[in-house]
Amino acid sequence: MKCWKINLESYDVSLLDLASRKIKDLIITNNWKHRGPIPLPTHRLVISFTRAAHSFEQAHEQLERRTHKRVFFILNTDSSVNNAFKNLDLPNGVMPRLSITEIKDKAQGGKK
């Protein structure tokens, strides 16, 4: 079964939750069948470097960046989904990706 897949990524979890609520409200107002928001694992990027170049070589500084992710599946495949998301105003700092994907339904013999 074909469906729309919406991936959301952000460095700020509060912005991501706000965007998820806006998308959920849009889905509910249009009476679309959906799955989500499904939280995905957070990607951590840790960068370590020395503080001073020549003195105290054992002193290190560490920086961390976390990428939080959510995914939605909308089971309607008509073009109204694409048009609705073009007009949706998401907060800055949230990176949405909209694509059409194939999923297996349990009724059609998919895995449990």
PDB file of C-alpha atoms in Angstrom, residues 45-49 61-65:
ATOM      1  CA  LEU A  45      27.470  13.853  17.384  1.00  0.00           C
ATOM      2  CA  VAL A  46      30.256  14.398  19.949  1.00  0.00           C
ATOM      3  CA  ILE A  47      33.298  16.446  18.983  1.00  0.00           C
ATOM      4  CA  SER A  48      36.346  16.430  21.243  1.00  0.00           C
ATOM      5  CA  PHE A  49      39.336  18.759  20.886  1.00  0.00           C
ATOM      6  CA  GLU A  61      36.770  20.262  25.433  1.00  0.00           C
ATOM      7  CA  GLN A  62      33.728  18.307  24.254  1.00  0.00           C
ATOM      8  CA  LEU A  63      30.764  19.575  22.274  1.00  0.00           C
ATOM      9  CA  GLU A  64      27.617  17.613  21.537  1.00  0.00           C
ATOM     10  CA  ARG A  65      24.862  18.007  18.950  1.00  0.00           C
TER      11      ARG A  65
END
